[in-house]
mmCIF file of C-alpha atoms in Angstrom:
data_model
loop_
_atom_site.group_PDB
_atom_site.id
_atom_site.type_symbol
_atom_site.label_atom_id
_atom_site.label_comp_id
_atom_site.label_asym_id
_atom_site.label_seq_id
_atom_site.Cartn_x
_atom_site.Cartn_y
_atom_site.Cartn_z
ATOM 1 C CA UNK E 726 25.302 10.088 65.739
ATOM 2 C CA UNK E 727 21.695 10.478 64.734
ATOM 3 C CA UNK E 728 19.614 13.622 64.271
ATOM 4 C CA UNK E 729 18.294 15.261 67.470
ATOM 5 C CA UNK E 730 15.170 17.186 66.623
ATOM 6 C CA UNK E 731 15.681 20.057 69.005
ATOM 7 C CA UNK E 732 19.424 20.417 68.484
ATOM 8 C CA UNK E 733 19.017 20.557 64.567
ATOM 9 C CA UNK E 734 16.029 22.946 64.779
ATOM 10 C CA UNK E 735 18.218 25.336 66.815
ATOM 11 C CA UNK E 736 21.387 24.806 64.771
ATOM 12 C CA UNK E 737 23.399 28.012 64.502
ATOM 13 C CA UNK E 738 23.949 28.274 60.775
ATOM 14 C CA UNK E 739 26.447 31.137 60.281
ATOM 15 C CA UNK E 740 25.358 34.373 58.762
ATOM 16 C CA UNK E 741 27.249 34.918 55.540
ATOM 17 C CA UNK E 742 28.292 38.412 54.198
ATOM 18 C CA UNK E 743 29.299 38.189 50.516
ATOM 19 C CA UNK E 744 30.472 40.606 47.918
ATOM 20 C CA UNK E 745 29.956 39.612 44.398
ATOM 21 C CA UNK E 746 31.072 41.087 41.125
ATOM 22 C CA UNK E 747 29.761 41.254 37.551
ATOM 23 C CA UNK E 748 32.397 38.543 36.794
ATOM 24 C CA UNK E 749 30.800 36.338 39.417
ATOM 25 C CA UNK E 750 27.418 36.921 37.828
ATOM 26 C CA UNK E 751 28.894 36.031 34.411
ATOM 27 C CA UNK E 752 30.491 32.812 35.897
ATOM 28 C CA UNK E 753 27.129 31.821 37.299
ATOM 29 C CA UNK E 754 25.298 32.366 33.991
ATOM 30 C CA UNK E 755 27.945 30.367 32.096
ATOM 31 C CA UNK E 756 27.859 27.634 34.687
ATOM 32 C CA UNK E 757 24.075 27.072 34.077
ATOM 33 C CA UNK E 758 24.330 27.171 30.319
ATOM 34 C CA UNK E 759 23.888 30.776 29.171
ATOM 35 C CA UNK E 760 25.997 31.489 26.103
ATOM 36 C CA UNK E 761 25.553 28.068 24.536
ATOM 37 C CA UNK E 762 24.259 29.902 21.444
ATOM 38 C CA UNK E 763 26.810 32.618 20.885
ATOM 39 C CA UNK E 764 24.644 34.347 18.291
ATOM 40 C CA UNK E 765 21.686 34.808 20.735
ATOM 41 C CA UNK E 766 22.119 38.455 21.699
ATOM 42 C CA UNK E 767 19.386 38.210 24.354
ATOM 43 C CA UNK E 768 21.741 36.141 26.481
ATOM 44 C CA UNK E 769 24.605 38.582 26.179
ATOM 45 C CA UNK E 770 23.721 40.799 29.206
ATOM 46 C CA UNK E 771 24.217 37.787 31.498
ATOM 47 C CA UNK E 772 27.635 36.783 30.113
ATOM 48 C CA UNK E 773 29.082 40.019 28.717
ATOM 49 C CA UNK E 774 30.143 43.149 30.600
ATOM 50 C CA UNK E 775 28.123 45.676 28.500
ATOM 51 C CA UNK E 776 24.897 46.410 30.359
ATOM 52 C CA UNK E 777 25.404 43.475 32.698
ATOM 53 C CA UNK E 778 22.408 41.687 34.381
ATOM 54 C CA UNK E 779 22.098 38.811 36.873
ATOM 55 C CA UNK E 780 19.970 35.779 36.421
ATOM 56 C CA UNK E 781 17.107 35.674 39.004
ATOM 57 C CA UNK E 782 18.106 32.056 40.078
ATOM 58 C CA UNK E 783 21.616 33.441 41.030
ATOM 59 C CA UNK E 784 20.100 34.317 44.401
ATOM 60 C CA UNK E 785 20.289 30.616 45.388
ATOM 61 C CA UNK E 786 24.105 30.714 45.477
ATOM 62 C CA UNK E 787 24.474 34.157 47.236
ATOM 63 C CA UNK E 788 24.901 34.331 51.111
ATOM 64 C CA UNK E 789 25.168 30.462 50.934
ATOM 65 C CA UNK E 790 26.600 29.149 54.347
ATOM 66 C CA UNK E 791 28.294 26.180 52.750
ATOM 67 C CA UNK E 792 27.578 22.454 53.281
ATOM 68 C CA UNK E 793 26.761 23.017 56.940
ATOM 69 C CA UNK E 794 24.904 19.559 57.218
ATOM 70 C CA UNK E 795 28.266 17.904 56.841
ATOM 71 C CA UNK E 796 29.198 19.033 60.355
ATOM 72 C CA UNK E 797 29.134 15.844 62.484
ATOM 73 C CA UNK E 798 27.341 17.705 65.285
ATOM 74 C CA UNK E 799 24.143 17.937 63.051
ATOM 75 C CA UNK E 800 23.835 14.113 63.214
ATOM 76 C CA UNK E 801 22.932 14.080 59.480
ATOM 77 C CA UNK E 802 24.122 11.188 57.384
ATOM 78 C CA UNK E 803 25.309 13.740 54.825
ATOM 79 C CA UNK E 804 26.405 11.223 52.183
ATOM 80 C CA UNK E 805 22.819 10.092 51.785
ATOM 81 C CA UNK E 806 20.984 13.420 51.723
ATOM 82 C CA UNK E 807 19.395 14.779 48.492
ATOM 83 C CA UNK E 808 17.887 18.148 47.707
ATOM 84 C CA UNK E 809 14.106 17.606 47.573
ATOM 85 C CA UNK E 810 12.420 20.910 46.839
ATOM 86 C CA UNK E 811 13.470 24.466 46.270
ATOM 87 C CA UNK E 812 11.560 27.777 46.368
ATOM 88 C CA UNK E 813 12.734 31.244 45.411
ATOM 89 C CA UNK E 814 10.878 34.608 45.881
ATOM 90 C CA UNK E 815 12.538 37.736 44.611
ATOM 91 C CA UNK E 816 11.304 40.838 46.547
ATOM 92 C CA UNK E 817 13.324 43.090 44.103
ATOM 93 C CA UNK E 818 15.390 42.332 41.002
ATOM 94 C CA UNK E 819 18.968 41.008 41.820
ATOM 95 C CA UNK E 820 21.689 43.496 40.914
ATOM 96 C CA UNK E 821 24.535 42.182 38.685
ATOM 97 C CA UNK E 822 27.016 43.076 41.538
ATOM 98 C CA UNK E 823 26.765 44.078 45.115
ATOM 99 C CA UNK E 824 27.180 42.915 48.704
ATOM 100 C CA UNK E 825 24.602 40.788 50.501
ATOM 101 C CA UNK E 826 23.991 39.110 53.790
ATOM 102 C CA UNK E 827 22.472 35.574 53.909
ATOM 103 C CA UNK E 828 20.718 34.407 57.050
ATOM 104 C CA UNK E 829 19.827 30.728 57.196
ATOM 105 C CA UNK E 830 17.817 28.751 59.762
ATOM 106 C CA UNK E 831 16.160 25.393 60.051
ATOM 107 C CA UNK E 832 12.402 26.067 60.200
ATOM 108 C CA UNK E 833 11.137 22.409 60.522
ATOM 109 C CA UNK E 834 11.698 18.661 60.366
ATOM 110 C CA UNK E 835 9.300 16.041 59.138
ATOM 111 C CA UNK E 836 10.289 12.563 60.273
ATOM 112 C CA UNK E 837 9.082 9.762 58.007
ATOM 113 C CA UNK E 838 9.991 7.082 60.554
ATOM 114 C CA UNK E 839 12.880 4.615 61.163
ATOM 115 C CA UNK E 840 14.396 3.521 57.902
ATOM 116 C CA UNK E 841 12.348 5.923 55.931
ATOM 117 C CA UNK E 842 14.372 9.193 56.383
ATOM 118 C CA UNK E 843 13.417 12.711 57.404
ATOM 119 C CA UNK E 844 12.833 15.951 55.551
ATOM 120 C CA UNK E 845 14.651 18.974 56.938
ATOM 121 C CA UNK E 846 13.131 22.414 55.994
ATOM 122 C CA UNK E 847 15.407 25.482 55.876
ATOM 123 C CA UNK E 848 14.938 29.150 54.899
ATOM 124 C CA UNK E 849 17.534 31.654 53.767
ATOM 125 C CA UNK E 850 16.778 35.345 53.522
ATOM 126 C CA UNK E 851 19.103 37.476 51.399
ATOM 127 C CA UNK E 852 19.510 41.057 52.331
ATOM 128 C CA UNK E 853 21.379 44.080 50.899
ATOM 129 C CA UNK E 854 24.413 44.505 53.153
ATOM 130 C CA UNK E 855 24.105 48.321 53.299
ATOM 131 C CA UNK E 856 20.385 48.824 53.788
ATOM 132 C CA UNK E 857 19.411 45.372 55.076
ATOM 133 C CA UNK E 858 16.579 45.546 52.532
ATOM 134 C CA UNK E 859 15.138 42.065 51.766
ATOM 135 C CA UNK E 860 16.201 40.860 48.333
ATOM 136 C CA UNK E 861 15.078 37.229 48.280
ATOM 137 C CA UNK E 862 13.628 34.458 50.358
ATOM 138 C CA UNK E 863 14.777 30.925 49.667
ATOM 139 C CA UNK E 864 13.005 27.928 51.044
ATOM 140 C CA UNK E 865 14.546 24.446 50.833
ATOM 141 C CA UNK E 866 13.605 20.895 51.673
ATOM 142 C CA UNK E 867 16.393 18.372 52.142
ATOM 143 C CA UNK E 868 15.555 14.620 52.240
ATOM 144 C CA UNK E 869 17.972 12.943 54.688
ATOM 145 C CA UNK E 870 17.536 9.324 53.602
ATOM 146 C CA UNK E 871 19.527 7.865 56.436
ATOM 147 C CA UNK E 872 17.969 9.764 59.311
ATOM 148 C CA UNK E 873 14.453 8.565 59.996
ATOM 149 C CA UNK E 874 13.269 8.271 63.604
ATOM 150 C CA UNK E 875 14.405 11.681 64.840
ATOM 151 C CA UNK E 876 10.929 12.985 65.644
ATOM 152 C CA UNK E 877 9.157 15.978 64.175
ATOM 153 C CA UNK E 878 6.070 16.517 62.150
ATOM 154 C CA UNK E 879 6.383 20.104 60.922
ATOM 155 C CA UNK E 880 4.583 21.195 57.806
ATOM 156 C CA UNK E 881 6.522 22.020 54.626
ATOM 157 C CA UNK E 882 7.059 25.858 53.898
ATOM 158 C CA UNK E 883 5.943 25.367 50.321
ATOM 159 C CA UNK E 884 2.713 24.063 48.868
ATOM 160 C CA UNK E 885 3.458 22.451 45.501
ATOM 161 C CA UNK E 886 0.714 21.809 43.035
ATOM 162 C CA UNK E 887 0.492 19.189 40.258
ATOM 163 C CA UNK E 888 1.286 19.807 36.647
ATOM 164 C CA UNK E 889 -1.653 20.518 34.249
ATOM 165 C CA UNK E 890 -3.094 17.585 32.248
ATOM 166 C CA UNK E 891 -3.367 19.461 29.000
ATOM 167 C CA UNK E 892 -0.577 19.921 26.458
ATOM 168 C CA UNK E 893 2.075 22.542 27.353
ATOM 169 C CA UNK E 894 1.845 26.037 25.807
ATOM 170 C CA UNK E 895 5.634 26.130 25.239
ATOM 171 C CA UNK E 896 8.569 23.728 25.317
ATOM 172 C CA UNK E 897 12.261 24.677 25.653
ATOM 173 C CA UNK E 898 15.073 22.162 25.376
ATOM 174 C CA UNK E 899 18.533 23.215 26.657
ATOM 175 C CA UNK E 900 21.700 21.119 26.720
ATOM 176 C CA UNK E 901 24.003 20.594 29.661
ATOM 177 C CA UNK E 902 27.823 19.886 29.357
ATOM 178 C CA UNK E 903 29.557 16.779 30.648
ATOM 179 C CA UNK E 904 31.599 19.124 32.888
ATOM 180 C CA UNK E 905 28.580 21.165 34.005
ATOM 181 C CA UNK E 906 28.694 20.106 37.640
ATOM 182 C CA UNK E 907 32.435 20.982 37.832
ATOM 183 C CA UNK E 908 31.627 24.411 36.518
ATOM 184 C CA UNK E 909 28.604 24.988 38.757
ATOM 185 C CA UNK E 910 30.454 24.076 41.904
ATOM 186 C CA UNK E 911 32.742 27.046 41.245
ATOM 187 C CA UNK E 912 29.685 29.166 42.268
ATOM 188 C CA UNK E 913 29.944 27.871 45.782
ATOM 189 C CA UNK E 914 28.389 24.507 46.257
ATOM 190 C CA UNK E 915 31.298 22.128 46.902
ATOM 191 C CA UNK E 916 29.346 18.957 47.829
ATOM 192 C CA UNK E 917 31.726 16.160 46.568
ATOM 193 C CA UNK E 918 28.729 14.277 45.388
ATOM 194 C CA UNK E 919 28.906 16.420 42.276
ATOM 195 C CA UNK E 920 32.638 15.873 41.585
ATOM 196 C CA UNK E 921 34.010 12.748 43.186
ATOM 197 C CA UNK E 922 32.991 9.404 41.597
ATOM 198 C CA UNK E 923 33.797 7.501 44.823
ATOM 199 C CA UNK E 924 31.415 9.732 46.867
ATOM 200 C CA UNK E 925 28.672 9.440 44.207
ATOM 201 C CA UNK E 926 29.004 5.687 44.284
ATOM 202 C CA UNK E 927 28.699 5.647 48.043
ATOM 203 C CA UNK E 928 25.553 7.665 47.658
ATOM 204 C CA UNK E 929 24.086 5.082 45.182
ATOM 205 C CA UNK E 930 24.867 6.806 41.897
ATOM 206 C CA UNK E 931 27.095 5.413 39.215
ATOM 207 C CA UNK E 932 28.811 8.739 38.604
ATOM 208 C CA UNK E 933 28.627 12.339 39.926
ATOM 209 C CA UNK E 934 25.290 14.028 39.402
ATOM 210 C CA UNK E 935 24.355 17.487 38.569
ATOM 211 C CA UNK E 936 23.481 19.905 41.456
ATOM 212 C CA UNK E 937 19.797 20.139 41.803
ATOM 213 C CA UNK E 938 20.038 23.941 41.866
ATOM 214 C CA UNK E 939 21.828 23.829 38.565
ATOM 215 C CA UNK E 940 18.869 21.863 37.090
ATOM 216 C CA UNK E 941 16.565 24.484 38.764
ATOM 217 C CA UNK E 942 18.563 27.247 37.067
ATOM 218 C CA UNK E 943 18.375 25.589 33.646
ATOM 219 C CA UNK E 944 14.541 25.487 34.073
ATOM 220 C CA UNK E 945 14.703 29.135 35.169
ATOM 221 C CA UNK E 946 16.525 29.911 31.903
ATOM 222 C CA UNK E 947 13.752 28.209 30.000
ATOM 223 C CA UNK E 948 11.207 30.300 31.840
ATOM 224 C CA UNK E 949 13.193 33.437 31.262
ATOM 225 C CA UNK E 950 13.328 32.723 27.529
ATOM 226 C CA UNK E 951 9.762 31.504 26.961
ATOM 227 C CA UNK E 952 7.756 33.553 29.449
ATOM 228 C CA UNK E 953 9.843 36.667 30.251
ATOM 229 C CA UNK E 954 11.423 37.632 26.912
ATOM 230 C CA UNK E 955 14.837 37.417 28.722
ATOM 231 C CA UNK E 956 13.708 40.287 31.180
ATOM 232 C CA UNK E 957 14.993 39.054 34.564
ATOM 233 C CA UNK E 958 12.780 41.564 36.466
ATOM 234 C CA UNK E 959 9.713 39.677 35.290
ATOM 235 C CA UNK E 960 10.561 36.379 37.003
ATOM 236 C CA UNK E 961 9.495 37.036 40.582
ATOM 237 C CA UNK E 962 9.216 33.564 42.038
ATOM 238 C CA UNK E 963 9.906 29.917 41.321
ATOM 239 C CA UNK E 964 9.524 26.634 43.012
ATOM 240 C CA UNK E 965 9.822 22.954 42.149
ATOM 241 C CA UNK E 966 10.346 19.456 43.397
ATOM 242 C CA UNK E 967 13.474 17.460 42.378
ATOM 243 C CA UNK E 968 11.997 14.260 40.998
ATOM 244 C CA UNK E 969 15.117 12.508 39.783
ATOM 245 C CA UNK E 970 18.803 13.203 39.544
ATOM 246 C CA UNK E 971 20.349 14.697 36.325
ATOM 247 C CA UNK E 972 23.645 13.491 34.855
ATOM 248 C CA UNK E 973 25.869 16.210 33.376
ATOM 249 C CA UNK E 974 25.626 16.110 29.560
ATOM 250 C CA UNK E 975 21.948 15.424 29.431
ATOM 251 C CA UNK E 976 19.444 17.599 27.554
ATOM 252 C CA UNK E 977 16.868 19.272 29.799
ATOM 253 C CA UNK E 978 13.427 19.880 28.259
ATOM 254 C CA UNK E 979 11.081 22.197 30.148
ATOM 255 C CA UNK E 980 7.424 22.167 29.400
ATOM 256 C CA UNK E 981 5.468 25.411 30.334
ATOM 257 C CA UNK E 982 1.876 26.057 30.931
ATOM 258 C CA UNK E 983 0.480 29.549 31.172
ATOM 259 C CA UNK E 984 -2.092 29.588 33.994
ATOM 260 C CA UNK E 985 -4.459 32.449 35.269
ATOM 261 C CA UNK E 986 -2.176 33.660 37.987
ATOM 262 C CA UNK E 987 1.191 32.042 37.344
ATOM 263 C CA UNK E 988 3.081 29.694 35.054
ATOM 264 C CA UNK E 989 3.442 25.919 35.703
ATOM 265 C CA UNK E 990 6.393 23.904 34.391
ATOM 266 C CA UNK E 991 7.958 20.502 34.440
ATOM 267 C CA UNK E 992 11.498 19.460 33.243
ATOM 268 C CA UNK E 993 12.526 16.138 31.690
ATOM 269 C CA UNK E 994 15.931 14.545 31.049
ATOM 270 C CA UNK E 995 15.499 13.868 27.378
ATOM 271 C CA UNK E 996 17.964 10.984 26.991
ATOM 272 C CA UNK E 997 16.374 8.899 29.782
ATOM 273 C CA UNK E 998 12.770 10.188 29.175
ATOM 274 C CA UNK E 999 12.358 10.909 32.925
ATOM 275 C CA UNK E 1000 10.917 13.878 34.842
ATOM 276 C CA UNK E 1001 13.628 15.624 36.926
ATOM 277 C CA UNK E 1002 11.662 18.627 38.088
ATOM 278 C CA UNK E 1003 8.015 18.355 38.876
ATOM 279 C CA UNK E 1004 5.292 20.516 40.533
ATOM 280 C CA UNK E 1005 6.913 23.594 39.103
ATOM 281 C CA UNK E 1006 5.348 27.046 39.494
ATOM 282 C CA UNK E 1007 6.671 30.471 38.677
ATOM 283 C CA UNK E 1008 5.429 34.024 39.151
ATOM 284 C CA UNK E 1009 5.766 36.221 36.053
ATOM 285 C CA UNK E 1010 5.198 39.947 35.875
ATOM 286 C CA UNK E 1011 3.300 41.248 32.884
ATOM 287 C CA UNK E 1012 5.559 42.770 30.188
#
């Protein structure tokens, strides 16, 4: 079955109500690398129950409707899809625990043509379950490599800008673990591409790759450290393009530029000297 433009645009992605605890927030922080330096007390609020805090990027795993594109009815060749771009806007700081509702919908499709794939744009809004107050908006682009020719020329929800040409103002290198993808999937993204070597090979990779959103979170950690002084309320937005896959165990080096109105960033996989996140921008509140 192939993608049908109208059917996919109207696909009924289920609304998700999710309660999460301080322990869930700690698991997420550990799964994206917080606590690697056990003497860094600035990281303790994210991994220790005294005065607990949530990482801003944790919003991407809350109210998550699961791997809904795997449903045969979508027509998506799910084995060949890759996460292309991700945006996050926080309308208020994310609590360390609570109950939220995630509402996801497809907002557009951009067909690259037969044999060239299609980009599916989706948006998830995250709401407080009691008040329905908007906590976060998450925009996502998924490149469906096997699904060109479906029709659709919708514009992307995000406008990504290039990295500055000058030298970065700050650089932050953070390690990942060989088992990082296996840890991260416990936060709710169970795509077998990140765990099963056979599925990874079928998708064209020689071994399971790291979740793009885990790479995104590692870059978010770098921004939190270098631009926010580990104050999560200061990181108000973040967006980037996934330029290349990351293999668990690689070191991720994030370069940061302080601009007039925001912060630009780019992330490299050090061992292969390749950019894995490009066109990065983040909103930072003044201290």
